[in-house]
Short mmCIF file of C-alpha atoms in Angstrom, two decimals:
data_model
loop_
_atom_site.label_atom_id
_atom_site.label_comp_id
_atom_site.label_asym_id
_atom_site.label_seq_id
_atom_site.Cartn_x
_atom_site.Cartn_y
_atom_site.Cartn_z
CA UNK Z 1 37.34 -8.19 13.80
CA UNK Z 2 37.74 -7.42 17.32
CA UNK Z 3 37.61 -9.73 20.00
CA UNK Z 4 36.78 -8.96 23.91
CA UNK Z 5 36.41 -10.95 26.63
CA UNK Z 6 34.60 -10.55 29.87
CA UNK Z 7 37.36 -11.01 33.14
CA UNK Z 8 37.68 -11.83 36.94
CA UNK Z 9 39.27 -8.48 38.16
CA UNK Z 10 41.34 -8.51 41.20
CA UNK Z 11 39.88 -5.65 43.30
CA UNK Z 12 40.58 -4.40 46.81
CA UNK Z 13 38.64 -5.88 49.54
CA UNK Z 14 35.59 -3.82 50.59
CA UNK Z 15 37.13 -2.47 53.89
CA UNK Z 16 39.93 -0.94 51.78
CA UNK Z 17 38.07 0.54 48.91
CA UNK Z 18 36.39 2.56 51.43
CA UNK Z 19 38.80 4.77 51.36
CA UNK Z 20 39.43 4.42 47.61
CA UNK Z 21 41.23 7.93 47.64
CA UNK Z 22 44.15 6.21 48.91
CA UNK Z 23 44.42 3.17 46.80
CA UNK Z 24 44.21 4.85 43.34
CA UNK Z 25 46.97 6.15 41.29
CA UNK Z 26 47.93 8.64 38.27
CA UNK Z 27 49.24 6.10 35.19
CA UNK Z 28 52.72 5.48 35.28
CA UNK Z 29 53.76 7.53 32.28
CA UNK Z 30 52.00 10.73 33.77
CA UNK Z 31 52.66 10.07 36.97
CA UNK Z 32 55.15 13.39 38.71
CA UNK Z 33 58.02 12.25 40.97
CA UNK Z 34 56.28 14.23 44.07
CA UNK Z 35 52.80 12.07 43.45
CA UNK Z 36 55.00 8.80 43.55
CA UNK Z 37 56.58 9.73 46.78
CA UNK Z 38 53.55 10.69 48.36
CA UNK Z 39 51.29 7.88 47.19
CA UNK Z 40 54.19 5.43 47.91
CA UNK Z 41 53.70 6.34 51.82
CA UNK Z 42 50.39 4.37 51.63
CA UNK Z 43 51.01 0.85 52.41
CA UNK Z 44 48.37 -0.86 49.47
CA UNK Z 45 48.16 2.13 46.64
CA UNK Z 46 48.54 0.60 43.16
CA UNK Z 47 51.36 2.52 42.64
CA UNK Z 48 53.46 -0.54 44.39
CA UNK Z 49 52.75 -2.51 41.41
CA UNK Z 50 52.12 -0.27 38.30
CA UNK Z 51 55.78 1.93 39.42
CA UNK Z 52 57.46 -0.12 41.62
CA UNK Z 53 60.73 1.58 43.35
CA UNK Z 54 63.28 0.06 45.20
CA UNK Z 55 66.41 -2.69 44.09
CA UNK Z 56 64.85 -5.62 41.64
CA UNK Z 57 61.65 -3.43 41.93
CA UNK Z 58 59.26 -5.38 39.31
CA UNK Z 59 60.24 -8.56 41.11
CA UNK Z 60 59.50 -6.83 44.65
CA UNK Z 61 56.42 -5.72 42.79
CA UNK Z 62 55.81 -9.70 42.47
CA UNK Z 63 56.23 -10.54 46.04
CA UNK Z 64 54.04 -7.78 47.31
CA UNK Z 65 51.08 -8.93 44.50
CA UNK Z 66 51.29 -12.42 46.11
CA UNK Z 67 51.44 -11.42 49.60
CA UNK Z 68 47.68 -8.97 48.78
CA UNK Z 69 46.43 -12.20 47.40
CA UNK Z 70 47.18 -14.22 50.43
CA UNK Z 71 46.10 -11.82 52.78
CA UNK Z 72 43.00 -10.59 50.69
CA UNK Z 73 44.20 -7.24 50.37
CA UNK Z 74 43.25 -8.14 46.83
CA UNK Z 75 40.19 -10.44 46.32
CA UNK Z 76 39.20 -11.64 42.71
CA UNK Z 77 35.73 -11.44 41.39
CA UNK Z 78 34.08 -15.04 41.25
CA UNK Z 79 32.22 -13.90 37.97
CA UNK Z 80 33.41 -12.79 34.61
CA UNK Z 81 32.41 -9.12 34.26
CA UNK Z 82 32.33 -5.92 31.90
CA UNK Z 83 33.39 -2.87 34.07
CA UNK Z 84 32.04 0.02 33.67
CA UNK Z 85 33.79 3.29 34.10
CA UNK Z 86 32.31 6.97 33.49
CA UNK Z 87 34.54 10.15 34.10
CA UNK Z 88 33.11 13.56 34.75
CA UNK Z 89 34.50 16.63 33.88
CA UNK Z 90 34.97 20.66 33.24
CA UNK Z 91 37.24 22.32 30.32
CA UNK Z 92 38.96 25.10 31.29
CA UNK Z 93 36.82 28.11 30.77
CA UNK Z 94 33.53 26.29 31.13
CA UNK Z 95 31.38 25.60 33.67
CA UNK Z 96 29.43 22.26 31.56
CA UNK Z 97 29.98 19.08 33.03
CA UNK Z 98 30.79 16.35 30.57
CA UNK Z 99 31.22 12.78 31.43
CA UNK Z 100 33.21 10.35 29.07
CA UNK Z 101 31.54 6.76 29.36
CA UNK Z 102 33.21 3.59 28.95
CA UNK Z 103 33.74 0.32 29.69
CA UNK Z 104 36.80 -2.55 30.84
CA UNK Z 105 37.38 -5.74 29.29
CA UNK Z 106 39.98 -8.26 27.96
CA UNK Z 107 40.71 -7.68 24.37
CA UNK Z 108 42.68 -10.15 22.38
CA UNK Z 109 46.17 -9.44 21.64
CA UNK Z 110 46.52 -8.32 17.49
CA UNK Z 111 49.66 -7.34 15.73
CA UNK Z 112 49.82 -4.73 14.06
CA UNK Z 113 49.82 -6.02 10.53
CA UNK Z 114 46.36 -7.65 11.24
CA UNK Z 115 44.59 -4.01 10.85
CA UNK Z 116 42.24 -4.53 14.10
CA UNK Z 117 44.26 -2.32 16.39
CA UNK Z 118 45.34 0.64 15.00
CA UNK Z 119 48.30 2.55 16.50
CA UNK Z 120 48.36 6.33 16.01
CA UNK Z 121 52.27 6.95 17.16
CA UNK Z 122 55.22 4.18 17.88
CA UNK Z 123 56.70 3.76 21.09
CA UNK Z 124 60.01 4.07 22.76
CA UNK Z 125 61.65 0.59 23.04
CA UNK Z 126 63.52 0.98 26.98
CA UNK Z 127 59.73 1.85 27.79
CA UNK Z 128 58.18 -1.19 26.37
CA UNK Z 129 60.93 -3.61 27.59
CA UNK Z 130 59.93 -2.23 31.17
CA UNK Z 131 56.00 -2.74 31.33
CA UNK Z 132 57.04 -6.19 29.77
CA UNK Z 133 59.21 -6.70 32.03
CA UNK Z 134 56.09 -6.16 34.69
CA UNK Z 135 53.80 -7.81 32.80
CA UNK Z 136 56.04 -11.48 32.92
CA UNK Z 137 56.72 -11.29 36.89
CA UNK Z 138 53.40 -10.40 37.86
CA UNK Z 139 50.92 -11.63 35.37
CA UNK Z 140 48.87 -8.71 35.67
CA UNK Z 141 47.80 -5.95 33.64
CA UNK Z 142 48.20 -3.48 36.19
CA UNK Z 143 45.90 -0.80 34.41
CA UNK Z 144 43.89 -0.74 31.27
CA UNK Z 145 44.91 0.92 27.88
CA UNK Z 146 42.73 3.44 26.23
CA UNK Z 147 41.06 2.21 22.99
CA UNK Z 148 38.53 3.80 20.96
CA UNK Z 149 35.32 2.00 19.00
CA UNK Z 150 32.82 3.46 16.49
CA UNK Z 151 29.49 2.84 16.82
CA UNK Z 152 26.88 5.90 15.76
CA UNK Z 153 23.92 4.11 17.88
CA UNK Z 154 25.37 4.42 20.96
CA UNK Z 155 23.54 1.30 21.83
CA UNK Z 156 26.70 0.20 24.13
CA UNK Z 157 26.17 3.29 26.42
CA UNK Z 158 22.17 2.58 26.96
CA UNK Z 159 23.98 -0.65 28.77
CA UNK Z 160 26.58 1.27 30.67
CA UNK Z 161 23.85 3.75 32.05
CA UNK Z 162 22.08 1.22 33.62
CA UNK Z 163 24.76 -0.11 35.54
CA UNK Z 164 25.84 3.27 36.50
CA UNK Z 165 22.37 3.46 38.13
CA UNK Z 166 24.13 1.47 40.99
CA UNK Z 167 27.62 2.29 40.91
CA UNK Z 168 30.53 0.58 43.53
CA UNK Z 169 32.06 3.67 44.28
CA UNK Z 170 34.01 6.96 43.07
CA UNK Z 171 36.48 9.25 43.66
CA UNK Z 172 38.12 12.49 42.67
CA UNK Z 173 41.53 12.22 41.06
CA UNK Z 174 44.78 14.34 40.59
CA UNK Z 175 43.03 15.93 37.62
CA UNK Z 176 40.24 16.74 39.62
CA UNK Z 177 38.22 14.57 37.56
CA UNK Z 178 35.14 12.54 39.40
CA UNK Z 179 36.26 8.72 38.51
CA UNK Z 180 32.64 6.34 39.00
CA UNK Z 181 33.02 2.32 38.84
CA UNK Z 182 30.33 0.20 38.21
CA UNK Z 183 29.68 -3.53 36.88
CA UNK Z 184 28.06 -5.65 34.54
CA UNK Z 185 27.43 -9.03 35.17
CA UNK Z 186 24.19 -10.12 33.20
CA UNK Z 187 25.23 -12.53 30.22
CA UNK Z 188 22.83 -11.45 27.93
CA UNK Z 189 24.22 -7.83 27.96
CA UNK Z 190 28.01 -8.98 27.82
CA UNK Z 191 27.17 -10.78 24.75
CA UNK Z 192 25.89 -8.29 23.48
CA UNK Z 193 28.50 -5.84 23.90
CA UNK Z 194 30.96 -8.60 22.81
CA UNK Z 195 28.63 -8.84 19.62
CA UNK Z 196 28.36 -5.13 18.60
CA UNK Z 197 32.55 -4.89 18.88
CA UNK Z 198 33.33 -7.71 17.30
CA UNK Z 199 32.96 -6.17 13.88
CA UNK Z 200 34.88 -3.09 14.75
CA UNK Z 201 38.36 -1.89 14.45
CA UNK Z 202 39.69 -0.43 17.33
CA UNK Z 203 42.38 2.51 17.31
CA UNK Z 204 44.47 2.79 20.14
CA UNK Z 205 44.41 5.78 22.14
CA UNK Z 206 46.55 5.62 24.79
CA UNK Z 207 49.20 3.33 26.26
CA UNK Z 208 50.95 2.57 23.48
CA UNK Z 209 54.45 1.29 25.48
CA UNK Z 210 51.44 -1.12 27.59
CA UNK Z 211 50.14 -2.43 24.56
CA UNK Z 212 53.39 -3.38 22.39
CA UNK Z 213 54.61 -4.97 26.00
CA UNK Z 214 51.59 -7.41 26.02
CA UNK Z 215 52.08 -7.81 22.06
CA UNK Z 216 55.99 -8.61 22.18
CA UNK Z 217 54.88 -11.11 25.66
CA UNK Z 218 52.50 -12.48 23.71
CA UNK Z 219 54.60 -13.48 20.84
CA UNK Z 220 57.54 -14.84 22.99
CA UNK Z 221 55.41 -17.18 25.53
CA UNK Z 222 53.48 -18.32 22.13
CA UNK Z 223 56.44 -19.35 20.69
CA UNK Z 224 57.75 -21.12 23.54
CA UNK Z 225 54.62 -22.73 24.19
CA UNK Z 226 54.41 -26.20 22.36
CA UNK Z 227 50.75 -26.93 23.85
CA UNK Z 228 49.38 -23.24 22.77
CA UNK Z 229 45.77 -22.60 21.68
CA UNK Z 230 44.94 -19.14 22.12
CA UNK Z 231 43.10 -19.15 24.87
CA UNK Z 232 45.68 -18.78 27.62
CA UNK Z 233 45.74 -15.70 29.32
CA UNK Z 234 48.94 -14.25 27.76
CA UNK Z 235 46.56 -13.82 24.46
CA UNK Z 236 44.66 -11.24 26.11
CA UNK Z 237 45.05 -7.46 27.06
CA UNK Z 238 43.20 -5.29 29.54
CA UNK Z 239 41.55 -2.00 27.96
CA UNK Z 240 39.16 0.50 28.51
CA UNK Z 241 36.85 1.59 25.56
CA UNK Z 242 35.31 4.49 24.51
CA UNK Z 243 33.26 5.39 21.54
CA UNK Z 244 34.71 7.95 18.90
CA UNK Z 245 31.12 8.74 18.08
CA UNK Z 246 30.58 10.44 22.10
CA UNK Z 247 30.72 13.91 22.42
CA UNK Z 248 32.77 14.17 25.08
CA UNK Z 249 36.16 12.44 24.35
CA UNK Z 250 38.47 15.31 24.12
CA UNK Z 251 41.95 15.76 22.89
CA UNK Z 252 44.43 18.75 24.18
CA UNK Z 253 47.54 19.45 22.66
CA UNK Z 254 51.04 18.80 23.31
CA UNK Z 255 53.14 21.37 23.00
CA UNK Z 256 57.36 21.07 22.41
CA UNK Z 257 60.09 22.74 24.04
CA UNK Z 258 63.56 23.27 22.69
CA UNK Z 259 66.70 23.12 24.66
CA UNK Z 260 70.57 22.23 24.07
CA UNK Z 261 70.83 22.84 21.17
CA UNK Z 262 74.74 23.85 19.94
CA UNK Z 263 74.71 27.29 18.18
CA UNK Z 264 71.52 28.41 18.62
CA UNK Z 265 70.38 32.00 18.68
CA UNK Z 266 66.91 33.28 18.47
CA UNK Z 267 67.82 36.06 15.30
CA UNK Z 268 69.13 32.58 13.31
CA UNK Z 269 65.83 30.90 14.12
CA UNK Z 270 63.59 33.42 12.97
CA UNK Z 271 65.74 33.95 9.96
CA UNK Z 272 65.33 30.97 8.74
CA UNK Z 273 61.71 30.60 10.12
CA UNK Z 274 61.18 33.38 7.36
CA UNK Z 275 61.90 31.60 4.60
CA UNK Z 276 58.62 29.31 4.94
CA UNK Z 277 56.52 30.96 7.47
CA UNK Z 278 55.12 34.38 7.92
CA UNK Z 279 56.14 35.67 11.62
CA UNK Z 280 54.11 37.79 13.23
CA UNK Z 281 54.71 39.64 16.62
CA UNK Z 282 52.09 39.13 19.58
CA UNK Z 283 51.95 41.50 22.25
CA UNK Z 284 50.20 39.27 25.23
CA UNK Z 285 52.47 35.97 25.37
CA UNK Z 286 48.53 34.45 26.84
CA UNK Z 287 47.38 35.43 23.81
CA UNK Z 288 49.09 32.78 21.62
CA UNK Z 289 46.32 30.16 22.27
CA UNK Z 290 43.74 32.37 20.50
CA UNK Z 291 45.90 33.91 17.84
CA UNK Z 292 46.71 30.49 16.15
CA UNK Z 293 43.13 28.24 16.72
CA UNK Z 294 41.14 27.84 14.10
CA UNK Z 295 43.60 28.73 11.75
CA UNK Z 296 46.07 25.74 9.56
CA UNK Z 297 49.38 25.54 9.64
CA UNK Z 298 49.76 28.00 12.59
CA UNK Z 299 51.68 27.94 15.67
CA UNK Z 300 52.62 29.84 18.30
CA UNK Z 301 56.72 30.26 19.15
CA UNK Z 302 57.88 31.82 22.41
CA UNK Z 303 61.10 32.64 22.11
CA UNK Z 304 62.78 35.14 25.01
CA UNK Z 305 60.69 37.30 26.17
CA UNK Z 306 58.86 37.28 22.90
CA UNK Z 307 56.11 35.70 21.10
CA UNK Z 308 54.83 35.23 17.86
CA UNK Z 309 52.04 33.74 15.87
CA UNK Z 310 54.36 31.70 12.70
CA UNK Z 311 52.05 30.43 10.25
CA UNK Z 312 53.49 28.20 6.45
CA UNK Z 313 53.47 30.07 3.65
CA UNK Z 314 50.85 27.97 1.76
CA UNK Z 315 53.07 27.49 -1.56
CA UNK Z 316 55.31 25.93 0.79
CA UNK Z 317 53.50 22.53 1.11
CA UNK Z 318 54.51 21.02 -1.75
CA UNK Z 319 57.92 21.09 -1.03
CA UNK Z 320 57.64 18.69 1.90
CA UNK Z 321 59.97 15.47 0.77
CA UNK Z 322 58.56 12.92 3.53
CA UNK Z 323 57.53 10.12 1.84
CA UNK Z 324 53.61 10.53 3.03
CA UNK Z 325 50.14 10.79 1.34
CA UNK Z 326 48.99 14.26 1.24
CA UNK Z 327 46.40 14.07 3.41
CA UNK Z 328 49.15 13.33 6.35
CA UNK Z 329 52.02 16.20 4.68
CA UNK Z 330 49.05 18.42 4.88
CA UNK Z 331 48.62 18.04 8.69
CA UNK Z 332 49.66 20.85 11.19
CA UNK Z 333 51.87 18.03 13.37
CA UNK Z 334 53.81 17.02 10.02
CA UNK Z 335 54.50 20.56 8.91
CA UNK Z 336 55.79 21.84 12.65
CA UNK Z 337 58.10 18.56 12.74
CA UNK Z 338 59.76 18.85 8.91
CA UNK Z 339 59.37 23.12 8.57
CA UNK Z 340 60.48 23.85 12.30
CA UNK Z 341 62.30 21.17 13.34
CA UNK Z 342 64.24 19.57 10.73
CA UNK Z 343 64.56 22.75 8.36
CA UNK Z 344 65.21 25.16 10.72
CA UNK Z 345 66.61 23.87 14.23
CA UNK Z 346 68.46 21.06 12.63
CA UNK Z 347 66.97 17.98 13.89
CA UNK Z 348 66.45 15.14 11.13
CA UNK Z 349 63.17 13.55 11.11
CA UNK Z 350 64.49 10.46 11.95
CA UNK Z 351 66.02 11.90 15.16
CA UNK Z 352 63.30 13.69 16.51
CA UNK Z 353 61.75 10.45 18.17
CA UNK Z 354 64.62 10.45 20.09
CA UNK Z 355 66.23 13.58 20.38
CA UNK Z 356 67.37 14.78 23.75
CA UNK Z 357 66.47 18.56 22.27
CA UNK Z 358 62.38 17.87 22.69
CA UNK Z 359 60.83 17.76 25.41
CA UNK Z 360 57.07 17.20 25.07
CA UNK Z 361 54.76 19.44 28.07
CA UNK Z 362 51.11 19.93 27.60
CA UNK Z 363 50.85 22.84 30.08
CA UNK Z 364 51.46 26.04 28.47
CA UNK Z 365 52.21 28.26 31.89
CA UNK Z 366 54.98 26.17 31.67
CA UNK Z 367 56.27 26.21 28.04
CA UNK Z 368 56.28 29.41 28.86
CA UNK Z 369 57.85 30.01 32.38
CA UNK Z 370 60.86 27.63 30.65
CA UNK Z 371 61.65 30.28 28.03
CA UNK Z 372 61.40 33.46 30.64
CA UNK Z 373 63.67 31.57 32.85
CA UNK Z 374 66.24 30.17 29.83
CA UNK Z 375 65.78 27.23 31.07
CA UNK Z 376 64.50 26.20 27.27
CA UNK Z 377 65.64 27.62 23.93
CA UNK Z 378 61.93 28.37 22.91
CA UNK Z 379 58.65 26.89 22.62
CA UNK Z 380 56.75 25.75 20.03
CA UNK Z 381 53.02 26.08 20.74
CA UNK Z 382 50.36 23.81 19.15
CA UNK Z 383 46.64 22.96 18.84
CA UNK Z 384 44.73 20.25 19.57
CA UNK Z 385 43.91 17.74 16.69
CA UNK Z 386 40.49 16.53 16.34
CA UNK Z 387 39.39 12.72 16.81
CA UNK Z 388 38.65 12.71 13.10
CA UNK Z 389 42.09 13.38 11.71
CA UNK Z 390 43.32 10.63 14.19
CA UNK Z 391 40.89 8.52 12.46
CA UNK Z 392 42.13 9.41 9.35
CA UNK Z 393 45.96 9.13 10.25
CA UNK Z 394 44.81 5.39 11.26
CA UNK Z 395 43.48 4.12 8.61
CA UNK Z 396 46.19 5.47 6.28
CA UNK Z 397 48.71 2.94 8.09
CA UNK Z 398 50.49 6.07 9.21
CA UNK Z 399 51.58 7.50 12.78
CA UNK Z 400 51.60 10.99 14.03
CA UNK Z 401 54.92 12.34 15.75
CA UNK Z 402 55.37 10.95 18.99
CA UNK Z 403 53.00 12.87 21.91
CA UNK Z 404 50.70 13.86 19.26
CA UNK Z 405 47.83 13.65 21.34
CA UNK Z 406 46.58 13.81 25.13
CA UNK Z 407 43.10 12.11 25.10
CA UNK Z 408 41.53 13.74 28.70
CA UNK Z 409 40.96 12.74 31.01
CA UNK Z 410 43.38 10.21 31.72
CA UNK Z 411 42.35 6.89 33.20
CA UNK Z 412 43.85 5.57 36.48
CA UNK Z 413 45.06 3.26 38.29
CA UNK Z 414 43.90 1.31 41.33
CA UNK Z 415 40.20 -0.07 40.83
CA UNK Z 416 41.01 -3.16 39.11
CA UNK Z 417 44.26 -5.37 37.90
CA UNK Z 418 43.22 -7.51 35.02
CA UNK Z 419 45.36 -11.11 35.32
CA UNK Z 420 46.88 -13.42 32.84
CA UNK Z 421 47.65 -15.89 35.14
CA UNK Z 422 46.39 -19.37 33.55
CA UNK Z 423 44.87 -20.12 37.21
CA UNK Z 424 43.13 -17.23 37.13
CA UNK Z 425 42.07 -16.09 33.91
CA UNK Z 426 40.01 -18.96 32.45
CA UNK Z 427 36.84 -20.35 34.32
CA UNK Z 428 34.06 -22.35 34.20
CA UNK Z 429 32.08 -19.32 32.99
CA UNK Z 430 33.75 -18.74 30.23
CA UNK Z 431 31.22 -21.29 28.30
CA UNK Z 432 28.20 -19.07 28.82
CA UNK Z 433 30.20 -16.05 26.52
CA UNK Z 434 30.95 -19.05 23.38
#
């Protein structure tokens, strides 16, 4: 099913990327406006091309790609690799590291109707236009998309380990997370790898808005390309794997915050709350996290200075009119977006994709700072979902609400730019991976 591809990254030279702190970069949808300014102060940080600022930015971002290559800022790799990338990491309230292993490579460009990439939420269209938009002027796939493989032998990561016995280099990101980089070059190994995915499906995990850019470029230069054959560079995508089957790929939750609403008041809310969920008080607004988990169909609200645990009546499941399979009415995320949202603050299910109202934060210090301050309406508090219903939400053809999930630790930006460019991306290697 799935097809990857080895590549010739464009990495910085090795004077620069000894001081890799100051060439890497959060992604650009996570990415705070006080990181940009600071990281935008150093002269070669990725940020230049993966957010660019200024008038006719993405085409500055253009300029300043070719002017690295010319000066060898930027130096691509003379063989086709596999990168490997491992991320180490605590969990609030332990002290156990974990380290999520993975790897870097090309993977060929599927629509979605092919059922080889899954998608677990839809994107925002301005967004996609824009890392198009990027993707056209500067040939480059600036940073590599989160997908996730299944493979219960784990024979990919005996690979990976070995390489990470002699790793390029590593730093210690905005998350606090210790980012190690490492390559494969042998042959044998990359076919390999290539042969263990190639039977897989692969669901997306993150970058979404990256992925439909590359799909929608794709399409367009294949259809105004009379000589096409597939192999061009435009048919490809960069990507970082990681194997469902690992114990350490965690996902936290999102949580949503309400604001703007016209007429709202908090006794209307919890009126008509009542009339699916039972509301109960909590003293400690801290203690919401551990009042709902573990428990369906619960969430926490925060609401003035007040918080409660709501949780669905159970008869109330069956009245859900979404045109879904059970198994996706039945899931916490569809019962807080048609119970809370569309019976009781108003705000269709069609809407809520796009609805100026929601705001999606992941921190809960400040879900809950917004509603002290009345600076939000409330706050609907959430759990995590587990990597098994995403699987199942997949391969039902089905998406979760938007900023469903938060796979962590985020991948960044900065140790390698994957190109398309037709000069670049196919070489004499390529034969050895037929």
């Amino acid at each position: 099913m799935a097809e990857i591809k080895p590549l010739r990254a464009w990495r910085y030279n090795a004077d620069l990327i000894k001081n890799v702190d100051q060439l890497v970069s959060p992604l650009f949808d996570v990415v705070s406006e006080s990181q940009r300014e600071a990281l935008y102060e150093e002269e070669y940080n990725s940020i230049h091309l993966s957010v660019p600022r200024g008038e006719d930015s993405i085409r500055g971002a253009a300029r300043r790609l070719i002017d690295w290559k010319q000066r060898g800022i930027i130096k691509q790799d003379e063989l086709p690799s596999i990168y490997v990338y491992y991320q180490y990491f605590t969990l609030p309230g332990s002290d156990r590291e974990r380290i999520r292993k993975g790897f870097i490579a090309n993977l060929r460009v599927y629509d979605w109707p092919e059922k080889v990439l899954l998608r677990h939420e839809n994107t925002m269209p301005f967004s996609v236009s824009d890392r198009m938009d990027i993707l056209d002027k500067t040939q480059l796939n600036v940073s590599p998309t989160h997908g996730l493989y299944t493979d219960p032998t784990h024979e990919i990561e005996k690979y990976l380990d070995e390489a990470m016995m002699d790793p390029l280099y590593e730093t210690e990101d905005y998350q606090g997370v210790r980012d190690v980089f490492s390559v494969i070059h042998d042959v044998k190994i990359i076919k390999r790898i290539m042969e263990i995915i190639e039977d897989k499906q692969i669901i997306l995990a993150d970058g979404h808005h990256r992925y439909e850019g590359s799909l929608l470029y794709q399409k367009e230069r294949a259809k105004n390309n009379p000589n096409h054959t597939g192999k061009e560079g435009y048919n490809y995508h960069l990507m970082y794997f990681t194997n469902t089957e690992a114990d350490d790929l965690r996902i936290l939750p999102t949580h949503r915050i309400i604001h703007g609403l016209e007429h709202f008041s908090k006794e209307d809310l919890l009126k008509k709350l009542d009339q699916y969920f039972f509301i109960k008080p909590i003293a400690e607004a801290y203690d919401v996290n551990e009042v709902i988990l573990g428990k369906q169909w619960a969430f926490g609200l925060l609401i003035g200075d007040e918080a409660y645990k709501i949780r669905l009546k159970p008869e109330m499941i069956d009245t859900i009119s979404w045109d879904f399979p059970r198994t996706i009415k039945e899931l916490d995320l569809t019962v807080m977006h048609y119970f809370v949202f569309e019976k009781c603050l108003g705000i269709q299910g069609k809407d809520q994709r796009g609805s100026k109202n929601l705001i999606f934060e992941r921190n809960f210090a400040k879900c809950l700072n917004s509603v002290i301050k009345n600076e939000a309406q409330c706050a609907i508090i959430t759990k995590d979902i587990s990597i098994e219903t995403v699987k199942e939400v997949c391969y039902s053809g089905y998406t979760l609400p938007q900023k469903s999930t938060y796979f962590y630790p985020k991948v960044i930006c900065g140790f390698l730019f994957g190109t398309i460019k037709e000069d670049e991306f196919n070489s004499f290697f390529d034969e050895a991976f037929q």
